[in-house]
XYZ file of C-alpha atoms in Angstrom:
644
model
C 153.548 98.680 122.059
C 151.276 98.247 119.248
C 149.824 94.804 118.550
C 151.742 92.573 116.263
C 149.899 92.721 112.624
C 151.265 89.473 111.901
C 152.342 90.199 108.209
C 154.447 87.669 107.057
C 157.944 88.008 105.962
C 159.221 87.713 102.097
C 157.839 89.090 98.765
C 154.607 90.416 98.507
C 153.399 87.551 96.009
C 154.648 84.920 98.287
C 153.443 86.021 101.839
C 150.004 84.289 101.504
C 151.119 81.164 100.316
C 153.770 81.185 103.078
C 151.641 82.057 105.852
C 149.013 79.349 104.914
C 151.606 76.848 105.300
C 152.953 78.197 108.413
C 150.110 78.518 110.465
C 149.079 75.916 112.735
C 146.381 73.051 111.713
C 143.549 71.573 113.519
C 142.941 67.760 112.259
C 139.649 66.694 110.862
C 139.008 64.753 114.011
C 139.760 67.749 116.334
C 137.827 70.056 114.386
C 134.574 68.136 115.558
C 135.542 69.366 119.120
C 135.309 73.267 118.393
C 132.663 75.445 118.529
C 132.856 78.857 116.440
C 129.955 81.666 116.541
C 129.531 83.610 113.663
C 127.537 86.902 114.001
C 125.711 88.339 110.685
C 124.744 86.311 107.926
C 125.452 88.465 104.765
C 127.961 87.469 102.312
C 131.077 87.570 105.018
C 128.746 85.863 107.637
C 127.165 83.123 105.465
C 130.431 82.252 103.476
C 132.477 82.017 106.658
C 129.788 79.751 108.659
C 129.501 77.663 105.375
C 133.155 77.167 104.958
C 133.666 76.713 108.685
C 131.164 73.867 108.922
C 132.340 72.107 105.949
C 135.539 72.094 107.373
C 133.842 70.038 110.152
C 133.592 72.856 113.064
C 130.276 73.124 114.810
C 128.927 76.645 113.910
C 126.295 78.886 115.614
C 125.271 81.604 113.340
C 123.084 84.631 114.284
C 121.241 87.035 112.379
C 118.603 89.801 113.807
C 116.314 88.892 110.155
C 114.032 86.397 109.858
C 116.186 84.696 107.217
C 119.714 85.026 106.200
C 118.389 85.926 102.698
C 117.303 89.857 104.240
C 121.154 90.450 104.942
C 121.881 94.128 103.424
C 124.424 92.295 101.121
C 121.207 91.722 98.743
C 121.277 95.644 98.045
C 124.751 95.506 96.344
C 123.969 96.141 92.585
C 126.817 96.307 89.997
C 129.363 93.633 90.681
C 132.401 92.114 92.134
C 135.814 92.379 91.043
C 138.465 89.878 90.139
C 141.809 89.915 88.398
C 140.944 87.029 85.827
C 141.622 89.254 82.784
C 138.835 87.995 80.670
C 138.798 91.106 78.597
C 142.744 90.727 77.644
C 142.734 94.111 78.503
C 145.787 94.359 80.816
C 144.600 93.015 83.825
C 146.370 91.354 86.803
C 146.341 90.245 90.449
C 149.387 93.413 90.768
C 146.994 95.750 88.616
C 144.042 95.093 91.065
C 145.943 95.614 93.917
C 147.435 98.672 92.846
C 144.269 100.098 91.901
C 143.020 99.401 95.058
C 145.851 100.880 97.203
C 145.864 103.831 95.063
C 141.974 104.115 95.191
C 142.209 103.879 98.980
C 144.739 107.030 98.656
C 147.570 104.702 100.382
C 146.015 104.388 103.687
C 145.620 100.306 103.359
C 148.222 97.426 104.206
C 149.901 95.986 101.164
C 150.022 92.495 102.592
C 146.237 92.554 103.164
C 145.145 94.048 99.712
C 147.582 91.913 97.601
C 145.962 88.741 99.261
C 142.454 90.448 98.339
C 143.581 90.508 94.686
C 145.165 86.846 94.950
C 141.949 85.245 95.952
C 139.615 87.216 94.008
C 140.234 84.975 90.853
C 139.031 81.644 93.069
C 135.724 83.544 94.041
C 134.259 83.819 90.809
C 135.012 80.165 90.223
C 133.560 79.178 93.461
C 130.402 81.300 92.822
C 129.760 79.961 89.043
C 129.857 76.480 90.866
C 127.423 77.451 93.370
C 125.173 78.511 90.096
C 125.265 82.225 90.523
C 123.962 83.550 87.168
C 126.882 85.943 86.131
C 126.130 88.021 82.847
C 127.857 86.021 79.860
C 128.959 87.200 76.402
C 127.341 85.932 73.426
C 129.681 82.877 73.154
C 129.196 81.919 76.588
C 132.091 83.316 78.327
C 131.792 85.410 81.569
C 131.272 89.433 80.934
C 132.909 92.026 82.595
C 132.421 95.556 82.676
C 133.971 98.950 84.326
C 133.979 100.338 87.630
C 135.282 103.545 88.929
C 139.112 104.075 89.692
C 140.208 101.210 87.088
C 140.941 101.438 83.476
C 140.168 97.454 82.713
C 136.937 95.932 82.862
C 137.025 93.544 85.812
C 133.884 93.684 87.306
C 131.796 90.412 87.182
C 127.990 91.166 87.534
C 124.420 89.720 87.403
C 122.452 92.611 86.060
C 121.805 94.981 88.857
C 121.387 92.545 91.057
C 124.835 90.844 91.856
C 124.865 91.310 95.576
C 121.387 89.286 95.566
C 122.727 86.544 93.573
C 125.914 85.898 95.484
C 123.965 86.005 98.846
C 121.613 83.183 97.359
C 124.787 81.153 96.602
C 126.469 81.768 100.143
C 122.988 81.197 101.730
C 122.698 77.616 99.483
C 125.920 76.480 101.171
C 124.845 77.694 104.361
C 121.589 76.062 104.187
C 123.267 72.770 103.380
C 125.426 72.683 106.279
C 122.162 73.795 108.288
C 120.729 70.672 106.956
C 123.510 68.477 107.938
C 123.292 69.831 111.592
C 126.967 71.495 111.416
C 125.362 74.809 111.687
C 122.869 75.862 113.868
C 121.018 79.126 112.851
C 119.420 81.593 115.157
C 117.143 83.985 113.613
C 115.752 87.270 115.224
C 118.690 87.434 117.394
C 120.893 90.414 117.994
C 124.114 90.561 119.795
C 124.169 92.734 122.564
C 127.472 92.058 123.969
C 130.884 89.991 123.871
C 131.637 87.907 126.572
C 135.570 87.894 127.422
C 137.126 84.952 129.834
C 140.636 85.289 130.951
C 141.344 87.972 127.857
C 139.860 85.698 125.289
C 136.323 85.984 123.414
C 134.316 82.934 124.571
C 130.690 83.604 123.853
C 127.884 86.344 122.996
C 124.847 87.989 124.868
C 121.976 88.065 122.641
C 118.352 89.407 122.837
C 115.720 87.389 121.254
C 113.812 89.865 119.068
C 110.513 88.084 119.337
C 110.139 87.367 123.069
C 112.855 89.880 124.491
C 114.573 87.159 126.262
C 118.164 87.654 126.836
C 120.267 84.662 126.105
C 123.727 83.575 126.333
C 125.585 81.429 124.050
C 129.489 80.125 124.345
C 132.049 79.192 121.906
C 135.757 78.637 121.364
C 136.135 81.787 119.146
C 133.707 84.499 117.831
C 133.514 85.686 114.210
C 132.169 89.118 113.734
C 130.632 89.792 110.126
C 128.139 92.552 111.203
C 128.749 95.124 108.230
C 129.431 98.953 108.549
C 128.205 101.880 110.628
C 127.011 104.171 107.713
C 123.603 104.406 109.521
C 125.508 106.507 112.208
C 124.331 109.360 109.758
C 120.871 108.269 110.010
C 120.160 108.915 106.300
C 122.438 106.292 104.257
C 121.977 104.063 101.411
C 122.147 101.178 103.930
C 119.415 99.280 105.203
C 117.289 100.644 108.282
C 117.993 97.698 110.394
C 121.896 98.173 109.652
C 123.798 99.182 112.877
C 127.221 99.263 114.737
C 126.262 97.640 118.176
C 127.779 94.270 117.861
C 131.387 95.841 116.606
C 130.828 98.887 119.624
C 130.252 96.215 122.292
C 133.295 94.262 120.964
C 135.053 97.653 121.013
C 134.432 98.555 124.752
C 135.533 94.696 125.596
C 139.057 95.707 124.360
C 139.173 95.333 120.434
C 140.605 98.603 119.053
C 138.434 100.465 116.305
C 140.290 101.668 113.456
C 140.026 104.745 110.875
C 136.458 105.437 112.209
C 136.246 108.990 110.197
C 136.808 106.933 107.036
C 133.429 107.009 105.490
C 132.638 106.481 101.880
C 130.299 108.876 100.036
C 128.672 107.525 96.704
C 128.060 109.620 93.880
C 125.253 108.007 92.434
C 122.418 108.422 95.090
C 118.818 109.420 94.322
C 118.703 112.937 96.003
C 116.863 113.592 99.624
C 113.179 114.046 98.558
C 111.979 115.087 102.179
C 112.125 114.765 105.868
C 109.785 111.646 105.817
C 112.552 109.338 104.432
C 114.353 106.928 106.535
C 117.003 105.771 104.244
C 118.221 106.443 100.521
C 118.270 104.693 97.543
C 121.471 103.963 95.293
C 121.762 103.754 91.621
C 124.670 101.360 90.919
C 128.086 102.949 89.800
C 127.846 100.496 87.100
C 125.721 103.120 85.221
C 128.758 105.406 84.982
C 129.831 103.116 82.229
C 127.490 104.524 79.957
C 125.890 107.297 81.551
C 127.528 110.738 81.367
C 127.648 113.062 84.288
C 127.046 116.712 83.805
C 125.405 119.996 84.907
C 124.780 123.270 82.993
C 127.498 125.365 82.451
C 126.583 128.439 83.649
C 124.615 129.549 87.310
C 122.124 131.218 85.348
C 121.224 128.401 83.313
C 120.798 126.192 86.250
C 118.644 128.814 88.181
C 116.372 128.811 84.968
C 116.195 125.220 84.921
C 115.403 125.153 88.498
C 112.847 127.495 88.242
C 110.770 125.702 85.423
C 111.731 128.290 82.796
C 113.542 125.530 80.446
C 113.674 122.075 80.368
C 116.576 119.490 80.355
C 116.074 119.242 76.486
C 116.004 122.773 75.991
C 119.859 123.114 77.124
C 122.230 123.016 73.991
C 125.230 120.514 74.157
C 127.620 123.540 74.178
C 126.165 124.775 77.309
C 126.450 121.495 79.307
C 129.534 120.779 81.397
C 130.542 117.250 81.501
C 132.770 118.118 84.432
C 134.238 114.678 85.190
C 135.060 114.174 81.439
C 136.447 117.553 81.527
C 138.494 117.287 84.647
C 139.726 113.723 84.456
C 140.183 112.804 80.668
C 141.972 109.360 81.644
C 139.169 107.915 83.727
C 136.181 110.340 83.023
C 132.946 109.416 84.632
C 134.829 106.499 85.758
C 136.793 108.129 88.456
C 136.894 106.563 92.244
C 133.785 107.468 94.522
C 135.329 110.174 96.678
C 136.653 112.300 93.732
C 133.324 112.020 91.745
C 131.427 113.040 95.124
C 133.465 115.974 95.744
C 133.299 117.228 92.024
C 129.351 116.714 92.156
C 129.267 118.687 95.595
C 131.543 121.373 94.192
C 129.172 121.828 91.367
C 126.142 122.162 93.436
C 128.044 124.581 95.712
C 128.714 126.596 92.687
C 125.125 127.249 92.261
C 125.014 124.955 89.105
C 123.001 121.966 90.746
C 119.567 120.776 89.321
C 116.487 119.415 90.629
C 114.401 121.584 93.063
C 116.797 121.711 95.622
C 119.625 122.510 93.581
C 121.534 119.518 95.040
C 121.884 117.016 92.485
C 123.517 116.565 88.801
C 122.655 114.759 85.809
C 123.580 111.280 84.976
C 122.404 111.179 81.379
C 122.076 108.207 78.964
C 120.921 110.028 75.875
C 124.005 109.278 74.029
C 124.164 105.440 74.555
C 120.850 105.051 73.928
C 121.076 107.020 70.507
C 124.288 104.929 69.729
C 122.834 101.266 70.890
C 119.228 101.749 71.510
C 116.877 101.774 74.533
C 116.339 97.842 74.571
C 120.227 97.375 74.495
C 120.335 99.732 77.748
C 117.164 97.818 79.360
C 119.193 94.506 78.974
C 122.153 95.692 80.605
C 120.346 98.015 83.525
C 116.664 97.474 83.015
C 115.720 96.700 86.559
C 118.061 99.878 87.849
C 116.148 101.923 85.325
C 112.620 100.623 86.848
C 113.810 101.385 90.182
C 114.390 104.765 89.320
C 111.464 105.439 87.711
C 109.446 103.609 90.732
C 111.104 106.058 93.161
C 110.840 109.275 91.307
C 108.192 109.165 88.814
C 110.269 109.955 86.110
C 111.416 108.048 82.840
C 115.380 107.767 82.875
C 115.007 106.678 79.107
C 113.760 109.948 78.349
C 115.295 112.404 80.406
C 118.630 111.924 82.871
C 118.341 110.753 86.287
C 119.449 112.999 89.015
C 121.927 111.681 91.339
C 123.643 113.292 94.618
C 126.624 111.751 96.797
C 125.136 110.025 100.108
C 126.814 108.119 102.745
C 127.560 104.575 101.515
C 130.275 102.419 103.195
C 132.566 102.848 105.679
C 136.392 101.892 105.415
C 136.929 101.974 108.728
C 136.170 99.098 111.491
C 137.561 96.836 114.150
C 141.169 96.733 113.910
C 142.624 93.244 112.770
C 145.901 91.672 112.082
C 146.834 89.489 109.115
C 144.640 86.867 110.367
C 141.726 88.855 110.847
C 141.698 88.714 114.626
C 140.861 91.604 116.655
C 142.900 92.905 119.594
C 140.933 90.341 121.531
C 142.241 86.843 121.215
C 139.534 84.307 119.815
C 137.706 87.553 117.967
C 137.742 87.755 114.577
C 135.977 90.445 112.454
C 135.499 89.961 108.509
C 133.918 91.896 105.560
C 132.742 95.744 106.434
C 133.171 95.108 109.766
C 136.992 95.325 109.930
C 139.287 98.094 108.317
C 141.731 96.303 106.612
C 141.599 96.566 102.716
C 140.240 99.498 101.368
C 142.189 102.473 103.150
C 140.632 105.681 102.838
C 138.406 104.964 100.278
C 136.658 101.635 98.734
C 136.609 101.111 94.821
C 133.438 100.179 93.560
C 132.741 96.218 93.348
C 135.197 95.629 95.845
C 132.776 95.075 99.028
C 131.481 91.956 97.622
C 135.159 91.066 97.084
C 136.196 91.675 100.263
C 133.305 89.924 101.968
C 133.496 86.623 100.312
C 137.431 86.657 100.035
C 137.395 86.634 104.150
C 134.335 84.231 104.420
C 135.527 81.601 101.929
C 139.364 81.890 101.790
C 140.835 83.634 104.632
C 139.021 83.110 107.846
C 138.999 79.084 107.070
C 142.647 79.158 107.123
C 143.630 81.391 109.842
C 140.911 80.719 112.892
C 142.609 77.170 112.438
C 146.074 79.038 113.710
C 144.384 80.031 116.808
C 141.862 77.002 117.554
C 145.274 74.660 117.444
C 146.671 76.379 120.338
C 143.260 76.217 122.331
C 142.191 73.347 124.313
C 139.710 71.151 122.768
C 137.196 70.777 125.815
C 133.808 72.050 125.496
C 133.107 75.859 126.208
C 129.975 76.449 128.438
C 128.265 79.645 129.987
C 129.053 78.652 133.356
C 131.627 80.868 133.774
C 131.072 84.260 136.010
C 131.875 86.327 132.913
C 128.673 85.244 131.187
C 126.507 86.025 134.252
C 128.372 89.177 134.548
C 127.737 90.316 130.919
C 124.092 89.495 130.991
C 123.534 91.448 134.099
C 125.063 94.390 132.154
C 122.773 93.893 129.375
C 119.848 93.492 131.373
C 120.809 96.773 133.363
C 121.382 98.904 130.009
C 117.682 97.399 128.784
C 116.107 98.481 131.986
C 117.902 101.777 132.158
C 116.498 102.415 128.776
C 113.143 101.641 129.394
C 112.899 103.570 132.555
C 114.035 107.421 131.147
C 110.553 107.934 130.490
C 111.027 111.249 128.822
C 109.593 112.941 125.257
C 111.537 112.211 122.601
C 111.743 109.061 120.349
C 115.045 106.965 119.266
C 114.326 108.413 115.790
C 114.046 111.924 116.758
C 117.333 111.421 118.281
C 118.983 109.423 115.311
C 118.128 112.353 113.128
C 119.551 114.853 115.297
C 122.784 112.916 115.413
C 122.672 112.142 111.411
C 122.108 116.146 110.788
C 125.334 116.822 113.138
C 127.543 114.155 111.336
C 126.383 114.972 107.599
C 127.110 118.620 108.287
C 130.460 118.683 110.250
C 131.682 115.075 109.635
C 130.291 114.312 106.020
C 131.749 115.000 102.522
C 133.925 118.040 104.005
C 135.381 118.434 107.434
C 137.108 121.436 109.122
C 138.821 121.899 112.623
C 136.217 124.359 113.646
C 133.197 122.246 112.537
C 134.464 119.247 114.092
C 135.065 120.701 117.420
C 131.545 122.138 117.086
C 130.128 118.764 116.155
C 131.672 116.917 119.113
C 130.188 119.615 121.740
C 126.933 118.987 119.864
C 126.986 115.358 120.366
C 128.182 115.301 123.849
C 125.052 117.597 124.564
C 122.790 115.292 122.450
C 124.159 112.239 124.431
C 122.951 113.952 127.838
C 119.751 114.737 126.229
C 119.243 110.990 125.252
C 119.936 109.539 128.491
C 117.380 111.978 130.201
C 114.635 112.369 127.579
C 114.151 109.195 125.951
C 110.965 108.069 125.334
C 110.041 104.089 124.556
C 106.679 102.352 124.365
C 105.884 98.628 125.370
C 108.003 96.385 127.428
C 111.308 94.682 127.258
C 109.450 91.366 127.711
C 108.063 91.343 123.851
C 108.991 92.438 120.355
C 109.794 96.062 120.993
C 111.522 97.613 117.825
C 111.646 101.041 119.532
C 113.767 99.251 122.168
C 115.995 97.711 119.645
C 116.425 101.201 117.769
C 117.193 102.900 121.297
C 119.953 100.415 122.093
C 121.736 101.193 118.430
C 121.113 104.839 118.704
C 122.828 104.918 121.868
C 125.883 103.351 120.424
C 125.738 105.370 117.485
C 125.786 108.327 119.555
C 129.314 107.199 121.201
C 130.765 105.961 117.608
C 129.900 109.496 116.233
C 131.996 111.231 118.848
C 134.709 108.688 118.122
C 134.560 109.528 114.284
C 134.752 113.279 115.103
C 137.781 112.794 117.164
C 139.484 110.803 114.318
C 138.757 113.344 111.666
C 139.832 116.070 114.240
C 143.220 114.181 114.758
C 143.977 113.706 111.026
C 145.231 116.750 109.843
C 145.422 115.833 106.135
C 142.759 114.925 103.386
C 142.847 111.258 102.128
C 140.236 109.503 100.099
C 136.548 109.999 101.860
C 138.353 112.194 104.670
C 138.467 115.648 103.205
C 139.530 118.137 105.622
C 139.343 121.554 103.626
C 142.258 122.974 105.185
C 144.457 120.238 103.231
C 143.633 120.555 99.609
C 145.757 121.198 96.379
C 145.183 124.378 94.133
C 142.958 122.170 92.343
C 140.770 120.947 95.035
C 142.025 117.502 95.388
C 142.884 115.690 98.409
C 146.149 116.761 99.753
C 147.897 113.970 102.094
C 150.781 114.161 104.735
C 152.503 111.211 104.114
C 155.258 112.138 106.546
C 152.722 112.336 109.848
C 149.727 110.313 108.824
C 150.997 107.424 106.987
C 149.479 105.213 109.795
C 146.310 103.257 110.882
C 144.407 105.027 113.671
C 143.560 102.573 116.174
C 141.374 103.738 119.096
C 141.537 101.952 122.394
C 138.246 102.200 125.039
C 139.581 103.162 128.358
C 136.143 103.841 130.314
C 132.894 105.572 130.099
C 133.064 109.231 129.596
C 136.937 108.838 129.513
C 138.893 110.079 126.152
C 140.003 107.234 124.175
C 143.661 106.294 123.372
C 144.877 106.629 120.006
C 147.456 104.058 118.859
C 149.414 104.041 115.574
C 149.827 100.985 113.154
C 152.554 102.629 110.863
C 151.778 101.411 107.279
C 155.075 100.439 105.373
C 155.032 100.771 101.423
C 157.914 98.496 99.772
C 156.078 97.697 96.194
C 154.159 100.941 95.432
C 155.647 104.500 95.434
C 153.386 106.988 97.508
C 152.214 109.738 94.751
C 149.561 112.388 94.550
C 146.830 110.349 93.191
C 145.913 111.486 89.930
C 142.983 110.153 87.624
C 143.774 112.975 84.970
């Protein structure tokens, strides 16, 4: 029987308010008796740690960085959604809910998504109070712009640095609690395992990344806020350090992993330039507000362009195909990311791609520069244009940007109930670490919204329901489960160090990334996925027999860190392939070529696949068990997505 998702009864708009009233509370005096571990200090983690400490809990916060300010949340550029309707253009909580459900191709829970839309309005007030410098209109009101998958302007932003500014706000709140002694901050510490005592999460095992020391930490509850697993593809827009180890260790201790094949491909990434790259750079989706996406109308023109026989400026207007505007007139260049990405790939597959590789399309700002002037564009997007120029050596004010899809965000993650609790009591997952809000495709500017919603406005309420039913006596590391978990971690580290083969972790990671991108990337087929599974299994065997590490485990050793993460990616990659093979439909970021409409759009199978795929680990080298949480839609009608 599938675990209870704890979705409250009653009308959709009343579920969260009723639930907050019905959950059990911990009185202020008792909160001081409970310890909570928060792993990760990005937006979800920093906001959760600060909020829980503000309530009175004793919090231990862990980051593998030297400062929480280095969390990957800083890389988010374009904005954060909220249903405030400042533009008076028809937005509402329900419209944000509907856009998110539709954008995710009807593969998310209604109740979770509606709650996200509800609390979004509070996030902006919270951040303004913290001093986040959102852009403002001339009269002083907060400004908004549009993002993909919406016909209203609901995205609040701070130029192209929104994630960084929001993280500084959360970091200031966290630092305040560190100064008060309510948060103990552990930097340069990586979680390597979860400790489960009598079926409940009671602590973690970490490695000090400076000294190599393995350490035990106990608490009444554990909150994971460790981000997504996009780096399983090696090249992605994620920071090089981003990994899946914390979530994967929890999965192997009993936490279900949900919808692992739902990976988001972002359409506006600077194209790959060489084998030397370890990550890719994203250009904000906000650029699609004013930039127009196009390719040459004919293959012949594209070939001449790639050969250097003509320049971009030589191509007349009637020989340019603004394919998103042509195919989706209602949304134009602001279609959701999965739709824009697939269409860009389609143009390149037809031989109409640009750049030396032919794997790029243009994002052109000539029209808006002509209309409003370069200074207006610079005010709005200046830092993004500067970043593009530094990376490519091209001036985007004078010629179009070249963009191509790349792995960006993962909608899958640890399965959680309405309280954000995993299938392990006492273990919670927030932000990109869980699966709960985005279905098969995340709309732009919704990642920051979810991270702060979970940290500021959900987990502070819901974790109390669990702690109120937990004895307030101190939790220590004396239990044998801590020694057992530490011994497992030490054995794994020693095994990695002892292989003494010939190939580096990066070599294995690149090989895995190539398999994943080719066969489980923008498009998947049954045959390709079966091939990928065989190749990953072969690569896993080679990893454990031919890995080469230098240094020792009793010092700072980034090769060892990388090896542990790649080992987990190899296992997770295989599960992603299994999940994609099992889902015989196309939806959102999961595009099976066998299942598409005559127009090339994703073709869902609502009769057989309207469920959350929650995978259960049952043992090393054993096939995982698929559990299904049926999705019920009582407030929206399941229809073929259309952005035309």
